[in-house]
Amino acid sequence: IYCVFIAFCHSQKQHTSLVVMINCICVAEIDIVQRSREEPKAIREPNPGLKPTLAIIQAGEDDGLLKVNKKMAGKIGLNVMQICLPHQCREEEVIEEILRLNEDSRVHGIFLHLPQSFLSKSVRNAIKPQKDVDGLNIQHFLFCNSPLDAPLVGKMAVLLGLEGPLKATLQFLLQNNGMMVQTHQWSSKHLQKQIMDSDVVVFLETGHKGLPPTWLRPGVAVINLSSALMEEQPDSWEHRDEAESSAGVGPLSAALRMQHVVRSSRRWIQEQQYQPWRLRPLKLQSLSPVPSDIEISRAQTPKPISQLAQEIGVLPEELEAYGNTKAKVHLSLLNRLQHQPNGKYVVVAGITPTPLGEGKSTVTIGLFQALSAHLKLNSFACLRQPSQCPTFGVKGGAAGGGYAQVIPMEEFNLHLTGDIHAITAANNLLVAAIDARILHEATQSDRALYSRLVPSVNGVRCFSPIQMHLGINKSDPSGFTPEEVRAFFRLDLDPEKVTWQRVVDTNDRFLRKITVGQANTEKSHAHQTQFDIAVASEIMAILALTDGLADMRARLGLMVVGSSRNGQSITADDLGVTGALAVLMKDAIKPTLMQTLEGRPLPLFVHAGPFANIAHGNSSVLADKLALKLVGEEGYVVTEAGFGADIGMEKFFNIKCRTSGLRSDVVVLVATVRALKMHGGGPNVTAGVPLPKEYINEISSQLVADGCSNLKKQIQIAHLFGVPVVVALNVFKTDTQAEIDMVCRTAEASGASAAVQCHHWSRGGQGSVELAHAVKKVASQKNHFQFLYNLQDSIVEKIRTIARKVYGADDIELSPEAQDKIDHYNQQVRRAVHYPPVSLSHMPEKKGVPTGFILPIRDIRASIGAGFIYPLVGTMSTMPGLPTRPCFYDIDLDPVTEEIKGLF
């Protein structure tokens, strides 16, 4: 095609017919080199680390072709790498090497310098079309190569004496460059007239003597392919070099390969840039009355997750599918889009929780659906992964509800992609390491312990890399004195001071206190311990706060598991288990991509679910960061903070935002009329028992008015951080318009930028359009974000600041045990407060906004790896129990359809 282009241009300049082959090739080579030389420079300016590279796979050590291609690469400014396979290599070896190069982002072109017998269909098809520089898979090759310049557009070309793939290829290329093409054989009638009317003639002699000069009009370009084409040699490929050399096309072939490498690298760079979303809609058909959550979920067919990922700009190599409806997203996306501006950041919080629930998850999803499906804004939701404890216990699932939920809801609520199981495995491996180390140190001498921790391999003792962190400054273990052996290899962990517990993702009250080590093999080392639920593990908190694999591994190593008998903290690094923990967590660090049932459909991340009472109760930093890049500068990310604004939102700002460096644009504060009635003095409720009439009838508006004091307090807490508030009133069918109006008026009078009623549960995104408009308006305004305390403040001052400004306490009171712990943890920089989640104070029975109390700090604990300490101000079980009638009574599996029944 370049021969055609150059020949035509020269014939037009000379106004004479030009029968070309070798000369045309030489000019074409020069033209290609000149065109291609500038592109690598332009590519490297914004990408200084990139140098387009051609990989040559060959059998044997022949360097002839390598020299030609390296010389051409040097002219243009590219790299060439050579992969030499055995002379008699097998097809599988070739394909394996091709597949490896396909996934190597440093390689932009693959050239197979192999015997013809090796170029089977399987081998040809193995090459990615974007990296096929020699057209081995002709259809893909043609698809991936763009048209030439304009001079050929509208001109007439005649292909004479060509057959098969050669004719089809040239015809496609010429037509793709805007030319009209006619094909003829030497025996065709009226051949002379067709030749005389053409602008370009490409012919193959095949025994004929060529074209009579009288048939060629001035200015026509004529190309004779006969001497340029080589005969296939099925048993040898050296003839390919000979044919290229004898025809003079070797340098041209090399130049074309380099040009395709440059084009491939340019396409690769374009693919790495932020891509506009191309979502295709899935309509929501809402019904009345509203069916069950699982019926609604099954009524909508999820979009294949790979298709959804493609539509939002996730590259295939960044996606790791888990079935057809969920997938992990690789963190490499953050590097690829690092220069892409973030979208708007919206956090959803709630009033102080009650057993009635406020519906933060449904509001999050409803708002998200309204922003995307109805306001047509790129939007993402980021949710916590639910524990299986409430799914089979009392509360049920956490996929949202009604027409504002994640689908498939059964996959969301059960196992998902195994992150919690990975946390369980890592947590319990650490416990096993603790107990084993205590046992082995108690039953072995210093020398025996040393010999096993630094074993002799072939007569040589070497430290493991993780042992070097112990402060060992000797490279030869054999040179240790007895005192050094004891100092470096005996941790002397006090069994009474072990703080790390086993975990399981099941409600089991009988694991709250257990005795382990009763077998004879443990040699009377029985001791009491306990299980926590898996989401209470510090590893879950680390997963939620980390910003990458290296950071996660470092945090895992810092986790304190107890103290030695002389008071030194013992960490996971000390036990030598950090690397193994990181291996167990390497997939869990990737957020899981799912979708909602309404919209185009709408993408969301599900990642991490730290226990809100003893951690920070938010989804992961990584999920939020990925989503903010994917939505683009004009998009929105809606993330949810656990529990009430006084605990989940406060720690979202003080801990999560401080760690991530992100700043929220607006707080959406969720409330319900019936929850406000409880805060206003309404009767207590019990799960499974019908609601008292006060919550389903408008008996007294005073309950709502009094309860709004809690809503007002939560608005004030958000304003402490300088972030505006939009109140979302989650409306139930039992709410009256008078009650709804009262709450909205009170909220706006208390400083909320807007207060709107939401009906997403029954209408989906359409029921939250007013909320979406309010959020969009408020988020566009500049806010004055600030943290509530400085890291340089003392631990006591940080606790006092939170107690006074957030909880409304007059002061704090430290127990002697808490004071001792503060002295021990004095170097730590962050904090979270643990208290009963049903009151702003330490007194669960106190609703509304308690005041005039002293907040007692009974104990202080640390999550050093996660990066915070947490004072304890009340009693809280980290292992829930099952009720008399758990949710699992209604859960079952249809053995024929494999459908799950009874989830909600």
PDB file of C-alpha atoms in Angstrom, residues 172-277:
ATOM      1  CA  PHE A 172      -9.243  -4.049   1.278  1.00  0.00           C
ATOM      2  CA  LEU A 173      -6.277  -1.785   1.892  1.00  0.00           C
ATOM      3  CA  LEU A 174      -6.855   0.308  -1.207  1.00  0.00           C
ATOM      4  CA  GLN A 175     -10.574   0.675  -0.553  1.00  0.00           C
ATOM      5  CA  ASN A 176      -9.824   1.463   3.087  1.00  0.00           C
ATOM      6  CA  ASN A 177      -7.740   4.373   1.808  1.00  0.00           C
ATOM      7  CA  GLY A 178     -10.600   5.759  -0.269  1.00  0.00           C
ATOM      8  CA  MET A 179      -9.739   4.263  -3.658  1.00  0.00           C
ATOM      9  CA  MET A 180     -12.102   2.639  -6.149  1.00  0.00           C
ATOM     10  CA  VAL A 181     -10.855  -0.829  -7.073  1.00  0.00           C
ATOM     11  CA  GLN A 182     -11.452  -3.097 -10.086  1.00  0.00           C
ATOM     12  CA  THR A 183     -10.030  -6.619 -10.336  1.00  0.00           C
ATOM     13  CA  HIS A 184      -9.237  -8.285 -13.675  1.00  0.00           C
ATOM     14  CA  GLN A 185      -7.493 -11.306 -15.124  1.00  0.00           C
ATOM     15  CA  TRP A 186      -5.167 -11.127 -18.126  1.00  0.00           C
ATOM     16  CA  SER A 187      -7.909 -12.649 -20.260  1.00  0.00           C
ATOM     17  CA  SER A 188     -10.549 -10.070 -19.293  1.00  0.00           C
ATOM     18  CA  LYS A 189     -12.413  -8.285 -22.086  1.00  0.00           C
ATOM     19  CA  HIS A 190     -11.873  -4.563 -22.503  1.00  0.00           C
ATOM     20  CA  LEU A 191      -8.738  -4.826 -20.358  1.00  0.00           C
ATOM     21  CA  GLN A 192      -6.929  -2.103 -22.326  1.00  0.00           C
ATOM     22  CA  LYS A 193      -9.704   0.420 -21.727  1.00  0.00           C
ATOM     23  CA  GLN A 194      -9.791  -0.336 -17.975  1.00  0.00           C
ATOM     24  CA  ILE A 195      -6.020   0.065 -17.743  1.00  0.00           C
ATOM     25  CA  MET A 196      -6.075   3.351 -19.636  1.00  0.00           C
ATOM     26  CA  ASP A 197      -8.801   4.742 -17.349  1.00  0.00           C
ATOM     27  CA  SER A 198      -6.967   3.868 -14.118  1.00  0.00           C
ATOM     28  CA  ASP A 199      -4.715   5.933 -11.855  1.00  0.00           C
ATOM     29  CA  VAL A 200      -2.885   2.956 -10.366  1.00  0.00           C
ATOM     30  CA  VAL A 201      -2.187  -0.501 -11.798  1.00  0.00           C
ATOM     31  CA  VAL A 202      -0.908  -3.323  -9.586  1.00  0.00           C
ATOM     32  CA  PHE A 203      -0.147  -6.523 -11.484  1.00  0.00           C
ATOM     33  CA  LEU A 204       1.368  -9.987 -11.249  1.00  0.00           C
ATOM     34  CA  GLU A 205       2.820 -11.330 -14.507  1.00  0.00           C
ATOM     35  CA  THR A 206       2.328 -15.082 -13.946  1.00  0.00           C
ATOM     36  CA  GLY A 207       3.840 -15.974 -17.332  1.00  0.00           C
ATOM     37  CA  HIS A 208       2.737 -12.852 -19.201  1.00  0.00           C
ATOM     38  CA  LYS A 209       5.257 -10.384 -20.563  1.00  0.00           C
ATOM     39  CA  GLY A 210       3.751  -7.419 -18.833  1.00  0.00           C
ATOM     40  CA  LEU A 211       1.743  -4.410 -19.955  1.00  0.00           C
ATOM     41  CA  PRO A 212       2.181  -2.812 -23.417  1.00  0.00           C
ATOM     42  CA  PRO A 213       3.468   0.758 -22.929  1.00  0.00           C
ATOM     43  CA  THR A 214       0.720   2.048 -25.235  1.00  0.00           C
ATOM     44  CA  TRP A 215      -1.867   1.048 -22.613  1.00  0.00           C
ATOM     45  CA  LEU A 216      -0.422   3.378 -19.999  1.00  0.00           C
ATOM     46  CA  ARG A 217      -1.554   6.976 -19.980  1.00  0.00           C
ATOM     47  CA  PRO A 218       0.662   9.724 -18.562  1.00  0.00           C
ATOM     48  CA  GLY A 219       0.583   9.990 -14.771  1.00  0.00           C
ATOM     49  CA  VAL A 220      -0.439   6.403 -14.049  1.00  0.00           C
ATOM     50  CA  ALA A 221       1.434   4.518 -11.308  1.00  0.00           C
ATOM     51  CA  VAL A 222       2.268   0.917 -12.176  1.00  0.00           C
ATOM     52  CA  ILE A 223       3.592  -1.629  -9.668  1.00  0.00           C
ATOM     53  CA  ASN A 224       4.886  -5.050 -10.707  1.00  0.00           C
ATOM     54  CA  LEU A 225       4.663  -7.418  -7.742  1.00  0.00           C
ATOM     55  CA  SER A 226       6.169 -10.419  -9.553  1.00  0.00           C
ATOM     56  CA  SER A 227       9.761 -10.081  -8.354  1.00  0.00           C
ATOM     57  CA  ALA A 228       8.778  -8.844  -4.890  1.00  0.00           C
ATOM     58  CA  LEU A 229       6.839 -11.957  -3.954  1.00  0.00           C
ATOM     59  CA  MET A 230       8.717 -14.998  -2.719  1.00  0.00           C
ATOM     60  CA  GLU A 231       7.734 -18.606  -2.999  1.00  0.00           C
ATOM     61  CA  GLU A 232       6.767 -20.289   0.247  1.00  0.00           C
ATOM     62  CA  GLN A 233       9.356 -22.743   1.522  1.00  0.00           C
ATOM     63  CA  PRO A 234       7.585 -25.118   3.911  1.00  0.00           C
ATOM     64  CA  ASP A 235      10.754 -26.510   5.451  1.00  0.00           C
ATOM     65  CA  SER A 236      12.946 -23.416   5.583  1.00  0.00           C
ATOM     66  CA  TRP A 237      12.512 -19.785   6.482  1.00  0.00           C
ATOM     67  CA  GLU A 238      15.952 -18.544   5.535  1.00  0.00           C
ATOM     68  CA  HIS A 239      14.583 -18.026   1.994  1.00  0.00           C
ATOM     69  CA  ARG A 240      12.393 -15.281   3.418  1.00  0.00           C
ATOM     70  CA  ASP A 241      15.461 -13.163   4.146  1.00  0.00           C
ATOM     71  CA  GLU A 242      16.953 -14.053   0.763  1.00  0.00           C
ATOM     72  CA  ALA A 243      13.769 -13.114  -1.086  1.00  0.00           C
ATOM     73  CA  GLU A 244      13.451  -9.846   0.826  1.00  0.00           C
ATOM     74  CA  SER A 245      17.067  -9.038   0.142  1.00  0.00           C
ATOM     75  CA  SER A 246      17.003  -9.942  -3.530  1.00  0.00           C
ATOM     76  CA  ALA A 247      13.853  -7.959  -4.111  1.00  0.00           C
ATOM     77  CA  GLY A 248      15.145  -5.036  -2.089  1.00  0.00           C
ATOM     78  CA  VAL A 249      12.184  -5.172   0.252  1.00  0.00           C
ATOM     79  CA  GLY A 250      14.067  -6.212   3.431  1.00  0.00           C
ATOM     80  CA  PRO A 251      14.533  -2.659   4.718  1.00  0.00           C
ATOM     81  CA  LEU A 252      10.994  -1.769   3.624  1.00  0.00           C
ATOM     82  CA  SER A 253       9.578  -4.774   5.511  1.00  0.00           C
ATOM     83  CA  ALA A 254      11.574  -3.756   8.571  1.00  0.00           C
ATOM     84  CA  ALA A 255      10.387  -0.154   8.230  1.00  0.00           C
ATOM     85  CA  LEU A 256       6.766  -1.285   8.004  1.00  0.00           C
ATOM     86  CA  ARG A 257       7.197  -3.455  11.096  1.00  0.00           C
ATOM     87  CA  MET A 258       8.611  -0.504  12.993  1.00  0.00           C
ATOM     88  CA  GLN A 259       5.755   1.674  11.831  1.00  0.00           C
ATOM     89  CA  HIS A 260       3.254  -0.862  13.136  1.00  0.00           C
ATOM     90  CA  VAL A 261       5.150  -0.982  16.447  1.00  0.00           C
ATOM     91  CA  VAL A 262       4.882   2.809  16.702  1.00  0.00           C
ATOM     92  CA  ARG A 263       1.163   2.688  15.870  1.00  0.00           C
ATOM     93  CA  SER A 264       0.648  -0.100  18.395  1.00  0.00           C
ATOM     94  CA  SER A 265       2.395   1.896  21.128  1.00  0.00           C
ATOM     95  CA  ARG A 266       0.286   4.941  20.262  1.00  0.00           C
ATOM     96  CA  ARG A 267      -2.902   2.859  20.512  1.00  0.00           C
ATOM     97  CA  TRP A 268      -1.694   1.437  23.828  1.00  0.00           C
ATOM     98  CA  ILE A 269      -1.174   4.937  25.208  1.00  0.00           C
ATOM     99  CA  GLN A 270      -4.625   5.975  24.017  1.00  0.00           C
ATOM    100  CA  GLU A 271      -6.136   2.944  25.756  1.00  0.00           C
ATOM    101  CA  GLN A 272      -4.407   3.951  28.989  1.00  0.00           C
ATOM    102  CA  GLN A 273      -6.097   7.355  28.997  1.00  0.00           C
ATOM    103  CA  TYR A 274      -9.389   7.995  30.698  1.00  0.00           C
ATOM    104  CA  GLN A 275     -12.221   6.748  28.495  1.00  0.00           C
ATOM    105  CA  PRO A 276     -15.714   8.276  28.391  1.00  0.00           C
ATOM    106  CA  TRP A 277     -18.378   5.946  29.697  1.00  0.00           C
TER     107      TRP A 277
END
